[in-house]
PDB file of N, CA and C and ligand atoms in Angstrom:
ATOM      1  N   UNK A   1       0.829  -1.186   0.000  1.00 97.00           N
ATOM      2  CA  UNK A   1       0.000   0.000   0.000  1.00 97.00           C
ATOM      3  C   UNK A   1       0.872   1.248   0.000  1.00 97.00           C
ATOM      4  N   UNK A   2       0.250   2.360  -0.322  1.00 98.00           N
ATOM      5  CA  UNK A   2       1.020   3.592  -0.494  1.00 98.00           C
ATOM      6  C   UNK A   2       0.296   4.767   0.152  1.00 98.00           C
ATOM      7  N   UNK A   3       1.088   5.785   0.469  1.00 98.00           N
ATOM      8  CA  UNK A   3       0.498   7.089   0.763  1.00 98.00           C
ATOM      9  C   UNK A   3       1.082   8.079  -0.247  1.00 98.00           C
ATOM     10  N   UNK A   4       0.365   9.160  -0.472  1.00 98.00           N
ATOM     11  CA  UNK A   4       0.795  10.159  -1.450  1.00 98.00           C
ATOM     12  C   UNK A   4       1.230  11.403  -0.699  1.00 98.00           C
ATOM     13  N   UNK A   5       2.502  11.730  -0.851  1.00 98.00           N
ATOM     14  CA  UNK A   5       3.095  12.811  -0.065  1.00 98.00           C
ATOM     15  C   UNK A   5       3.485  13.955  -0.988  1.00 98.00           C
ATOM     16  N   UNK A   6       2.964  15.137  -0.694  1.00 98.00           N
ATOM     17  CA  UNK A   6       3.356  16.336  -1.428  1.00 98.00           C
ATOM     18  C   UNK A   6       4.369  17.091  -0.595  1.00 98.00           C
ATOM     19  N   UNK A   7       5.511  17.412  -1.213  1.00 94.00           N
ATOM     20  CA  UNK A   7       6.539  18.124  -0.456  1.00 94.00           C
ATOM     21  C   UNK A   7       6.273  19.630  -0.530  1.00 94.00           C
ATOM     22  N   UNK A   8       7.034  20.409   0.224  1.00 84.00           N
ATOM     23  CA  UNK A   8       6.757  21.855   0.263  1.00 84.00           C
ATOM     24  C   UNK A   8       6.934  22.543  -1.084  1.00 84.00           C
ATOM     25  N   UNK A   9       7.590  21.895  -2.044  1.00 89.00           N
ATOM     26  CA  UNK A   9       7.717  22.496  -3.368  1.00 89.00           C
ATOM     27  C   UNK A   9       6.602  22.085  -4.307  1.00 89.00           C
ATOM     28  N   UNK A  10       5.664  21.305  -3.794  1.00 95.00           N
ATOM     29  CA  UNK A  10       4.504  20.946  -4.601  1.00 95.00           C
ATOM     30  C   UNK A  10       4.641  19.655  -5.387  1.00 95.00           C
ATOM     31  N   UNK A  11       5.749  18.946  -5.197  1.00 96.00           N
ATOM     32  CA  UNK A  11       5.932  17.660  -5.889  1.00 96.00           C
ATOM     33  C   UNK A  11       5.261  16.563  -5.088  1.00 96.00           C
ATOM     34  N   UNK A  12       4.471  15.730  -5.758  1.00 98.00           N
ATOM     35  CA  UNK A  12       3.788  14.635  -5.066  1.00 98.00           C
ATOM     36  C   UNK A  12       4.414  13.310  -5.462  1.00 98.00           C
ATOM     37  N   UNK A  13       4.658  12.487  -4.454  1.00 97.00           N
ATOM     38  CA  UNK A  13       5.220  11.149  -4.699  1.00 97.00           C
ATOM     39  C   UNK A  13       4.371  10.119  -3.987  1.00 97.00           C
ATOM     40  N   UNK A  14       4.188   8.971  -4.626  1.00 98.00           N
ATOM     41  CA  UNK A  14       3.564   7.832  -3.957  1.00 98.00           C
ATOM     42  C   UNK A  14       4.680   7.058  -3.270  1.00 98.00           C
ATOM     43  N   UNK A  15       4.560   6.836  -1.962  1.00 98.00           N
ATOM     44  CA  UNK A  15       5.606   6.115  -1.240  1.00 98.00           C
ATOM     45  C   UNK A  15       4.991   4.885  -0.571  1.00 98.00           C
ATOM     46  N   UNK A  16       5.788   3.831  -0.528  1.00 98.00           N
ATOM     47  CA  UNK A  16       5.329   2.584   0.092  1.00 98.00           C
ATOM     48  C   UNK A  16       5.113   2.810   1.582  1.00 98.00           C
ATOM     49  N   UNK A  17       4.011   2.311   2.109  1.00 98.00           N
ATOM     50  CA  UNK A  17       3.690   2.476   3.522  1.00 98.00           C
ATOM     51  C   UNK A  17       3.306   1.123   4.110  1.00 98.00           C
ATOM     52  N   UNK A  18       3.908   0.793   5.222  1.00 97.00           N
ATOM     53  CA  UNK A  18       3.643  -0.485   5.876  1.00 97.00           C
ATOM     54  C   UNK A  18       2.675  -0.280   7.033  1.00 97.00           C
ATOM     55  N   UNK A  19       1.596  -1.061   7.088  1.00 98.00           N
ATOM     56  CA  UNK A  19       0.679  -0.925   8.230  1.00 98.00           C
ATOM     57  C   UNK A  19       1.441  -1.074   9.547  1.00 98.00           C
ATOM     58  N   UNK A  20       1.093  -0.240  10.489  1.00 98.00           N
ATOM     59  CA  UNK A  20       1.760  -0.250  11.788  1.00 98.00           C
ATOM     60  C   UNK A  20       2.819   0.832  11.912  1.00 98.00           C
ATOM     61  N   UNK A  21       3.347   1.281  10.769  1.00 98.00           N
ATOM     62  CA  UNK A  21       4.290   2.403  10.804  1.00 98.00           C
ATOM     63  C   UNK A  21       3.496   3.683  10.995  1.00 98.00           C
ATOM     64  N   UNK A  22       4.204   4.693  11.440  1.00 98.00           N
ATOM     65  CA  UNK A  22       3.563   5.993  11.509  1.00 98.00           C
ATOM     66  C   UNK A  22       3.861   6.767  10.227  1.00 98.00           C
ATOM     67  N   UNK A  23       2.956   7.641   9.860  1.00 98.00           N
ATOM     68  CA  UNK A  23       3.138   8.404   8.616  1.00 98.00           C
ATOM     69  C   UNK A  23       4.454   9.179   8.655  1.00 98.00           C
ATOM     70  N   UNK A  24       4.839   9.686   9.808  1.00 98.00           N
ATOM     71  CA  UNK A  24       6.133  10.380   9.930  1.00 98.00           C
ATOM     72  C   UNK A  24       7.277   9.452   9.547  1.00 98.00           C
ATOM     73  N   UNK A  25       7.242   8.218  10.008  1.00 98.00           N
ATOM     74  CA  UNK A  25       8.312   7.265   9.701  1.00 98.00           C
ATOM     75  C   UNK A  25       8.337   6.938   8.211  1.00 98.00           C
ATOM     76  N   UNK A  26       7.167   6.826   7.606  1.00 98.00           N
ATOM     77  CA  UNK A  26       7.084   6.535   6.170  1.00 98.00           C
ATOM     78  C   UNK A  26       7.715   7.676   5.369  1.00 98.00           C
ATOM     79  N   UNK A  27       7.395   8.903   5.755  1.00 98.00           N
ATOM     80  CA  UNK A  27       7.913  10.070   5.033  1.00 98.00           C
ATOM     81  C   UNK A  27       9.433  10.152   5.179  1.00 98.00           C
ATOM     82  N   UNK A  28       9.942   9.968   6.380  1.00 98.00           N
ATOM     83  CA  UNK A  28      11.395  10.053   6.584  1.00 98.00           C
ATOM     84  C   UNK A  28      12.113   8.898   5.891  1.00 98.00           C
ATOM     85  N   UNK A  29      11.533   7.727   5.951  1.00 97.00           N
ATOM     86  CA  UNK A  29      12.148   6.554   5.318  1.00 97.00           C
ATOM     87  C   UNK A  29      12.244   6.735   3.806  1.00 97.00           C
ATOM     88  N   UNK A  30      11.308   7.504   3.242  1.00 97.00           N
ATOM     89  CA  UNK A  30      11.316   7.757   1.800  1.00 97.00           C
ATOM     90  C   UNK A  30      12.310   8.857   1.430  1.00 97.00           C
ATOM     91  N   UNK A  31      12.952   9.457   2.421  1.00 96.00           N
ATOM     92  CA  UNK A  31      13.950  10.489   2.145  1.00 96.00           C
ATOM     93  C   UNK A  31      13.364  11.851   1.874  1.00 96.00           C
ATOM     94  N   UNK A  32      12.099  12.032   2.220  1.00 96.00           N
ATOM     95  CA  UNK A  32      11.461  13.330   2.007  1.00 96.00           C
ATOM     96  C   UNK A  32      11.760  14.247   3.193  1.00 96.00           C
ATOM     97  N   UNK A  33      11.694  15.569   2.975  1.00 96.00           N
ATOM     98  CA  UNK A  33      12.091  16.492   4.033  1.00 96.00           C
ATOM     99  C   UNK A  33      11.067  16.543   5.164  1.00 96.00           C
ATOM    100  N   UNK A  34      11.533  16.257   6.358  1.00 98.00           N
ATOM    101  CA  UNK A  34      10.695  16.382   7.560  1.00 98.00           C
ATOM    102  C   UNK A  34      11.631  16.308   8.763  1.00 98.00           C
ATOM    103  N   UNK A  35      11.544  17.294   9.657  1.00 98.00           N
ATOM    104  CA  UNK A  35      12.463  17.313  10.807  1.00 98.00           C
ATOM    105  C   UNK A  35      12.113  16.237  11.824  1.00 98.00           C
ATOM    106  N   UNK A  36      10.869  16.231  12.300  1.00 98.00           N
ATOM    107  CA  UNK A  36      10.443  15.254  13.314  1.00 98.00           C
ATOM    108  C   UNK A  36      11.435  15.212  14.480  1.00 98.00           C
ATOM    109  N   UNK A  37      11.710  16.380  15.034  1.00 98.00           N
ATOM    110  CA  UNK A  37      12.783  16.536  16.022  1.00 98.00           C
ATOM    111  C   UNK A  37      12.658  15.635  17.246  1.00 98.00           C
ATOM    112  N   UNK A  38      11.454  15.363  17.693  1.00 98.00           N
ATOM    113  CA  UNK A  38      11.313  14.600  18.949  1.00 98.00           C
ATOM    114  C   UNK A  38      11.248  13.098  18.694  1.00 98.00           C
ATOM    115  N   UNK A  39      11.310  12.703  17.435  1.00 97.00           N
ATOM    116  CA  UNK A  39      11.331  11.277  17.125  1.00 97.00           C
ATOM    117  C   UNK A  39       9.989  10.585  17.280  1.00 97.00           C
ATOM    118  N   UNK A  40       8.931  11.363  17.371  1.00 97.00           N
ATOM    119  CA  UNK A  40       7.599  10.767  17.420  1.00 97.00           C
ATOM    120  C   UNK A  40       6.962  10.743  18.791  1.00 97.00           C
ATOM    121  N   UNK A  41       7.492  11.563  19.703  1.00 97.00           N
ATOM    122  CA  UNK A  41       6.973  11.586  21.089  1.00 97.00           C
ATOM    123  C   UNK A  41       5.837  12.585  21.286  1.00 97.00           C
ATOM    124  N   UNK A  42       5.334  13.181  20.215  1.00 97.00           N
ATOM    125  CA  UNK A  42       4.274  14.184  20.315  1.00 97.00           C
ATOM    126  C   UNK A  42       4.722  15.341  21.212  1.00 97.00           C
ATOM    127  N   UNK A  43       5.931  15.845  20.912  1.00 97.00           N
ATOM    128  CA  UNK A  43       6.481  16.915  21.747  1.00 97.00           C
ATOM    129  C   UNK A  43       7.074  18.064  20.953  1.00 97.00           C
ATOM    130  N   UNK A  44       6.964  18.052  19.599  1.00 96.00           N
ATOM    131  CA  UNK A  44       7.687  19.099  18.863  1.00 96.00           C
ATOM    132  C   UNK A  44       6.874  19.761  17.747  1.00 96.00           C
ATOM    133  N   UNK A  45       5.975  19.070  17.122  1.00 96.00           N
ATOM    134  CA  UNK A  45       5.160  19.558  15.995  1.00 96.00           C
ATOM    135  C   UNK A  45       5.962  19.756  14.711  1.00 96.00           C
ATOM    136  N   UNK A  46       7.203  19.249  14.645  1.00 98.00           N
ATOM    137  CA  UNK A  46       7.966  19.374  13.398  1.00 98.00           C
ATOM    138  C   UNK A  46       7.741  18.173  12.477  1.00 98.00           C
ATOM    139  N   UNK A  47       6.602  17.532  12.667  1.00 98.00           N
ATOM    140  CA  UNK A  47       6.149  16.507  11.718  1.00 98.00           C
ATOM    141  C   UNK A  47       4.767  16.908  11.193  1.00 98.00           C
ATOM    142  N   UNK A  48       4.537  18.206  11.170  1.00 98.00           N
ATOM    143  CA  UNK A  48       3.243  18.784  10.791  1.00 98.00           C
ATOM    144  C   UNK A  48       2.915  18.484   9.319  1.00 98.00           C
ATOM    145  N   UNK A  49       1.714  17.964   9.101  1.00 98.00           N
ATOM    146  CA  UNK A  49       1.238  17.730   7.729  1.00 98.00           C
ATOM    147  C   UNK A  49      -0.204  18.227   7.608  1.00 98.00           C
ATOM    148  N   UNK A  50      -0.598  18.456   6.353  1.00 98.00           N
ATOM    149  CA  UNK A  50      -1.995  18.727   6.031  1.00 98.00           C
ATOM    150  C   UNK A  50      -2.573  17.459   5.405  1.00 98.00           C
ATOM    151  N   UNK A  51      -3.684  17.013   5.957  1.00 98.00           N
ATOM    152  CA  UNK A  51      -4.330  15.796   5.467  1.00 98.00           C
ATOM    153  C   UNK A  51      -5.483  16.196   4.545  1.00 98.00           C
ATOM    154  N   UNK A  52      -5.551  15.571   3.384  1.00 98.00           N
ATOM    155  CA  UNK A  52      -6.666  15.829   2.472  1.00 98.00           C
ATOM    156  C   UNK A  52      -7.982  15.737   3.255  1.00 98.00           C
ATOM    157  N   UNK A  53      -8.800  16.769   3.120  1.00 97.00           N
ATOM    158  CA  UNK A  53      -9.987  16.875   3.976  1.00 97.00           C
ATOM    159  C   UNK A  53     -10.934  15.694   3.841  1.00 97.00           C
ATOM    160  N   UNK A  54     -10.988  15.097   2.664  1.00 97.00           N
ATOM    161  CA  UNK A  54     -11.893  13.963   2.458  1.00 97.00           C
ATOM    162  C   UNK A  54     -11.469  12.743   3.275  1.00 97.00           C
ATOM    163  N   UNK A  55     -10.235  12.737   3.769  1.00 98.00           N
ATOM    164  CA  UNK A  55      -9.702  11.589   4.498  1.00 98.00           C
ATOM    165  C   UNK A  55      -9.691  11.803   6.011  1.00 98.00           C
ATOM    166  N   UNK A  56      -9.966  13.005   6.446  1.00 97.00           N
ATOM    167  CA  UNK A  56      -9.822  13.301   7.879  1.00 97.00           C
ATOM    168  C   UNK A  56     -10.667  12.383   8.756  1.00 97.00           C
ATOM    169  N   UNK A  57     -11.858  12.035   8.287  1.00 96.00           N
ATOM    170  CA  UNK A  57     -12.751  11.228   9.116  1.00 96.00           C
ATOM    171  C   UNK A  57     -12.253   9.795   9.276  1.00 96.00           C
ATOM    172  N   UNK A  58     -11.286   9.383   8.468  1.00 96.00           N
ATOM    173  CA  UNK A  58     -10.728   8.027   8.596  1.00 96.00           C
ATOM    174  C   UNK A  58      -9.667   7.954   9.687  1.00 96.00           C
ATOM    175  N   UNK A  59      -9.222   9.107  10.164  1.00 97.00           N
ATOM    176  CA  UNK A  59      -8.149   9.139  11.161  1.00 97.00           C
ATOM    177  C   UNK A  59      -8.725   9.163  12.568  1.00 97.00           C
ATOM    178  N   UNK A  60      -7.950   8.606  13.512  1.00 95.00           N
ATOM    179  CA  UNK A  60      -8.344   8.761  14.909  1.00 95.00           C
ATOM    180  C   UNK A  60      -8.271  10.240  15.258  1.00 95.00           C
ATOM    181  N   UNK A  61      -9.177  10.738  16.094  1.00 96.00           N
ATOM    182  CA  UNK A  61      -9.127  12.154  16.456  1.00 96.00           C
ATOM    183  C   UNK A  61      -7.801  12.500  17.138  1.00 96.00           C
ATOM    184  N   UNK A  62      -7.390  13.751  16.976  1.00 97.00           N
ATOM    185  CA  UNK A  62      -6.149  14.205  17.608  1.00 97.00           C
ATOM    186  C   UNK A  62      -6.314  14.236  19.124  1.00 97.00           C
ATOM    187  N   UNK A  63      -5.269  13.836  19.827  1.00 98.00           N
ATOM    188  CA  UNK A  63      -5.277  13.898  21.288  1.00 98.00           C
ATOM    189  C   UNK A  63      -5.175  15.361  21.730  1.00 98.00           C
ATOM    190  N   UNK A  64      -5.409  15.595  23.001  1.00 98.00           N
ATOM    191  CA  UNK A  64      -5.274  16.953  23.542  1.00 98.00           C
ATOM    192  C   UNK A  64      -3.847  17.457  23.361  1.00 98.00           C
ATOM    193  N   UNK A  65      -2.860  16.575  23.536  1.00 98.00           N
ATOM    194  CA  UNK A  65      -1.455  16.994  23.380  1.00 98.00           C
ATOM    195  C   UNK A  65      -1.186  17.416  21.930  1.00 98.00           C
ATOM    196  N   UNK A  66      -1.696  16.626  20.997  1.00 98.00           N
ATOM    197  CA  UNK A  66      -1.499  16.975  19.577  1.00 98.00           C
ATOM    198  C   UNK A  66      -2.193  18.298  19.258  1.00 98.00           C
ATOM    199  N   UNK A  67      -3.394  18.469  19.743  1.00 98.00           N
ATOM    200  CA  UNK A  67      -4.116  19.719  19.473  1.00 98.00           C
ATOM    201  C   UNK A  67      -3.374  20.918  20.048  1.00 98.00           C
ATOM    202  N   UNK A  68      -2.803  20.758  21.242  1.00 97.00           N
ATOM    203  CA  UNK A  68      -2.058  21.865  21.862  1.00 97.00           C
ATOM    204  C   UNK A  68      -0.854  22.246  21.018  1.00 97.00           C
ATOM    205  N   UNK A  69      -0.117  21.234  20.538  1.00 98.00           N
ATOM    206  CA  UNK A  69       1.069  21.518  19.717  1.00 98.00           C
ATOM    207  C   UNK A  69       0.674  22.208  18.422  1.00 98.00           C
ATOM    208  N   UNK A  70      -0.378  21.727  17.790  1.00 98.00           N
ATOM    209  CA  UNK A  70      -0.809  22.326  16.529  1.00 98.00           C
ATOM    210  C   UNK A  70      -1.323  23.744  16.727  1.00 98.00           C
ATOM    211  N   UNK A  71      -1.921  24.006  17.867  1.00 97.00           N
ATOM    212  CA  UNK A  71      -2.457  25.341  18.132  1.00 97.00           C
ATOM    213  C   UNK A  71      -1.345  26.386  18.155  1.00 97.00           C
ATOM    214  N   UNK A  72      -0.124  25.964  18.479  1.00 95.00           N
ATOM    215  CA  UNK A  72       1.012  26.888  18.530  1.00 95.00           C
ATOM    216  C   UNK A  72       1.692  27.067  17.176  1.00 95.00           C
ATOM    217  N   UNK A  73       1.269  26.329  16.159  1.00 96.00           N
ATOM    218  CA  UNK A  73       1.937  26.388  14.861  1.00 96.00           C
ATOM    219  C   UNK A  73       1.459  27.595  14.060  1.00 96.00           C
ATOM    220  N   UNK A  74       2.398  28.348  13.508  1.00 97.00           N
ATOM    221  CA  UNK A  74       2.028  29.489  12.661  1.00 97.00           C
ATOM    222  C   UNK A  74       1.374  29.024  11.361  1.00 97.00           C
ATOM    223  N   UNK A  75       1.615  27.772  11.001  1.00 97.00           N
ATOM    224  CA  UNK A  75       1.129  27.263   9.717  1.00 97.00           C
ATOM    225  C   UNK A  75      -0.126  26.405   9.871  1.00 97.00           C
ATOM    226  N   UNK A  76      -0.730  26.431  11.045  1.00 97.00           N
ATOM    227  CA  UNK A  76      -1.876  25.558  11.307  1.00 97.00           C
ATOM    228  C   UNK A  76      -3.041  25.847  10.357  1.00 97.00           C
ATOM    229  N   UNK A  77      -3.674  24.762   9.899  1.00 97.00           N
ATOM    230  CA  UNK A  77      -4.910  24.856   9.125  1.00 97.00           C
ATOM    231  C   UNK A  77      -5.916  23.887   9.743  1.00 97.00           C
ATOM    232  N   UNK A  78      -7.161  23.949   9.269  1.00 97.00           N
ATOM    233  CA  UNK A  78      -8.187  23.063   9.825  1.00 97.00           C
ATOM    234  C   UNK A  78      -7.856  21.584   9.611  1.00 97.00           C
ATOM    235  N   UNK A  79      -7.094  21.284   8.568  1.00 98.00           N
ATOM    236  CA  UNK A  79      -6.753  19.890   8.267  1.00 98.00           C
ATOM    237  C   UNK A  79      -5.342  19.518   8.738  1.00 98.00           C
ATOM    238  N   UNK A  80      -4.814  20.269   9.697  1.00 98.00           N
ATOM    239  CA  UNK A  80      -3.479  19.969  10.224  1.00 98.00           C
ATOM    240  C   UNK A  80      -3.504  18.750  11.129  1.00 98.00           C
ATOM    241  N   UNK A  81      -2.481  17.929  11.006  1.00 98.00           N
ATOM    242  CA  UNK A  81      -2.236  16.823  11.935  1.00 98.00           C
ATOM    243  C   UNK A  81      -0.730  16.649  12.105  1.00 98.00           C
ATOM    244  N   UNK A  82      -0.364  15.914  13.147  1.00 98.00           N
ATOM    245  CA  UNK A  82       1.037  15.543  13.330  1.00 98.00           C
ATOM    246  C   UNK A  82       1.228  14.143  12.742  1.00 98.00           C
ATOM    247  N   UNK A  83       2.198  14.026  11.833  1.00 98.00           N
ATOM    248  CA  UNK A  83       2.374  12.757  11.108  1.00 98.00           C
ATOM    249  C   UNK A  83       2.801  11.618  12.030  1.00 98.00           C
ATOM    250  N   UNK A  84       3.412  11.953  13.169  1.00 98.00           N
ATOM    251  CA  UNK A  84       3.821  10.867  14.079  1.00 98.00           C
ATOM    252  C   UNK A  84       2.638  10.317  14.867  1.00 98.00           C
ATOM    253  N   UNK A  85       1.505  10.980  14.756  1.00 98.00           N
ATOM    254  CA  UNK A  85       0.322  10.537  15.492  1.00 98.00           C
ATOM    255  C   UNK A  85      -0.678   9.830  14.574  1.00 98.00           C
ATOM    256  N   UNK A  86      -0.275   9.593  13.328  1.00 98.00           N
ATOM    257  CA  UNK A  86      -1.130   8.869  12.380  1.00 98.00           C
ATOM    258  C   UNK A  86      -0.471   7.522  12.099  1.00 98.00           C
ATOM    259  N   UNK A  87      -1.110   6.458  12.528  1.00 98.00           N
ATOM    260  CA  UNK A  87      -0.600   5.117  12.260  1.00 98.00           C
ATOM    261  C   UNK A  87      -1.202   4.608  10.958  1.00 98.00           C
ATOM    262  N   UNK A  88      -0.339   4.056  10.111  1.00 98.00           N
ATOM    263  CA  UNK A  88      -0.792   3.531   8.826  1.00 98.00           C
ATOM    264  C   UNK A  88      -1.644   2.280   9.064  1.00 98.00           C
ATOM    265  N   UNK A  89      -2.836   2.292   8.482  1.00 97.00           N
ATOM    266  CA  UNK A  89      -3.705   1.120   8.503  1.00 97.00           C
ATOM    267  C   UNK A  89      -4.169   0.861   7.065  1.00 97.00           C
ATOM    268  N   UNK A  90      -4.712  -0.338   6.839  1.00 96.00           N
ATOM    269  CA  UNK A  90      -5.079  -0.695   5.453  1.00 96.00           C
ATOM    270  C   UNK A  90      -6.086   0.282   4.859  1.00 96.00           C
ATOM    271  N   UNK A  91      -6.960   0.823   5.674  1.00 96.00           N
ATOM    272  CA  UNK A  91      -7.963   1.729   5.099  1.00 96.00           C
ATOM    273  C   UNK A  91      -7.393   3.117   4.810  1.00 96.00           C
ATOM    274  N   UNK A  92      -6.103   3.313   5.066  1.00 98.00           N
ATOM    275  CA  UNK A  92      -5.466   4.578   4.685  1.00 98.00           C
ATOM    276  C   UNK A  92      -4.651   4.436   3.399  1.00 98.00           C
ATOM    277  N   UNK A  93      -4.848   3.344   2.669  1.00 98.00           N
ATOM    278  CA  UNK A  93      -4.146   3.174   1.394  1.00 98.00           C
ATOM    279  C   UNK A  93      -4.533   4.311   0.446  1.00 98.00           C
ATOM    280  N   UNK A  94      -3.533   5.071  -0.004  1.00 98.00           N
ATOM    281  CA  UNK A  94      -3.788   6.199  -0.893  1.00 98.00           C
ATOM    282  C   UNK A  94      -3.901   7.533  -0.175  1.00 98.00           C
ATOM    283  N   UNK A  95      -3.706   7.532   1.140  1.00 98.00           N
ATOM    284  CA  UNK A  95      -3.851   8.772   1.928  1.00 98.00           C
ATOM    285  C   UNK A  95      -2.984   9.898   1.358  1.00 98.00           C
ATOM    286  N   UNK A  96      -3.597  11.056   1.041  1.00 98.00           N
ATOM    287  CA  UNK A  96      -2.813  12.184   0.574  1.00 98.00           C
ATOM    288  C   UNK A  96      -2.465  13.122   1.741  1.00 98.00           C
ATOM    289  N   UNK A  97      -1.186  13.410   1.908  1.00 98.00           N
ATOM    290  CA  UNK A  97      -0.740  14.381   2.922  1.00 98.00           C
ATOM    291  C   UNK A  97       0.237  15.343   2.270  1.00 98.00           C
ATOM    292  N   UNK A  98       0.251  16.559   2.805  1.00 98.00           N
ATOM    293  CA  UNK A  98       1.196  17.581   2.351  1.00 98.00           C
ATOM    294  C   UNK A  98       2.047  17.998   3.529  1.00 98.00           C
ATOM    295  N   UNK A  99       3.349  18.030   3.347  1.00 98.00           N
ATOM    296  CA  UNK A  99       4.253  18.439   4.415  1.00 98.00           C
ATOM    297  C   UNK A  99       4.119  19.932   4.641  1.00 98.00           C
ATOM    298  N   UNK A 100       3.869  20.335   5.884  1.00 97.00           N
ATOM    299  CA  UNK A 100       3.669  21.751   6.206  1.00 97.00           C
ATOM    300  C   UNK A 100       5.025  22.478   6.257  1.00 97.00           C
ATOM    301  N   UNK A 101       5.009  23.801   6.025  1.00 96.00           N
ATOM    302  CA  UNK A 101       6.290  24.529   5.961  1.00 96.00           C
ATOM    303  C   UNK A 101       7.076  24.512   7.277  1.00 96.00           C
ATOM    304  N   UNK A 102       6.416  24.359   8.410  1.00 96.00           N
ATOM    305  CA  UNK A 102       7.154  24.353   9.678  1.00 96.00           C
ATOM    306  C   UNK A 102       7.665  22.965  10.051  1.00 96.00           C
ATOM    307  N   UNK A 103       7.539  22.008   9.156  1.00 97.00           N
ATOM    308  CA  UNK A 103       8.058  20.661   9.414  1.00 97.00           C
ATOM    309  C   UNK A 103       9.410  20.422   8.745  1.00 97.00           C
ATOM    310  N   UNK A 104       9.921  21.446   8.029  1.00 95.00           N
ATOM    311  CA  UNK A 104      11.189  21.221   7.307  1.00 95.00           C
ATOM    312  C   UNK A 104      12.288  22.131   7.829  1.00 95.00           C
TER     313      UNK A 104
HETATM  314  S1  LIG B   1       7.920  14.039  15.626  1.00 71.04           S
HETATM  315 FE1  LIG B   1       7.714  15.441  17.255  1.00 71.04          FE
HETATM  316  S2  LIG B   1       5.561  15.685  17.424  1.00 71.04           S
HETATM  317 FE2  LIG B   1       5.789  14.313  15.763  1.00 71.04          FE
END
């Protein structure tokens, strides 16, 4: 299965995604730009992505910690999520995400 990742320059790539991995790990493993400074501990917000709005309802809701981190982001949008808080599952095959400018 794959997810579709758009980088900050607008280039979209389909990258292989393994169920159980986090979207942040998939993006970094593919060599795409993403800081992810805290390594996935939900403590930095440098794995910020925009999720295609049609897919938001397929994701688990953001935790209070994730919402707090996103609230501090200058680049926050209604479809913002932290990529380390999205676990790849089979029903996310084809998930489109865009790397936010504060994640690079
Ligand atoms: S990697 Fe730090 S919050 Fe996701």
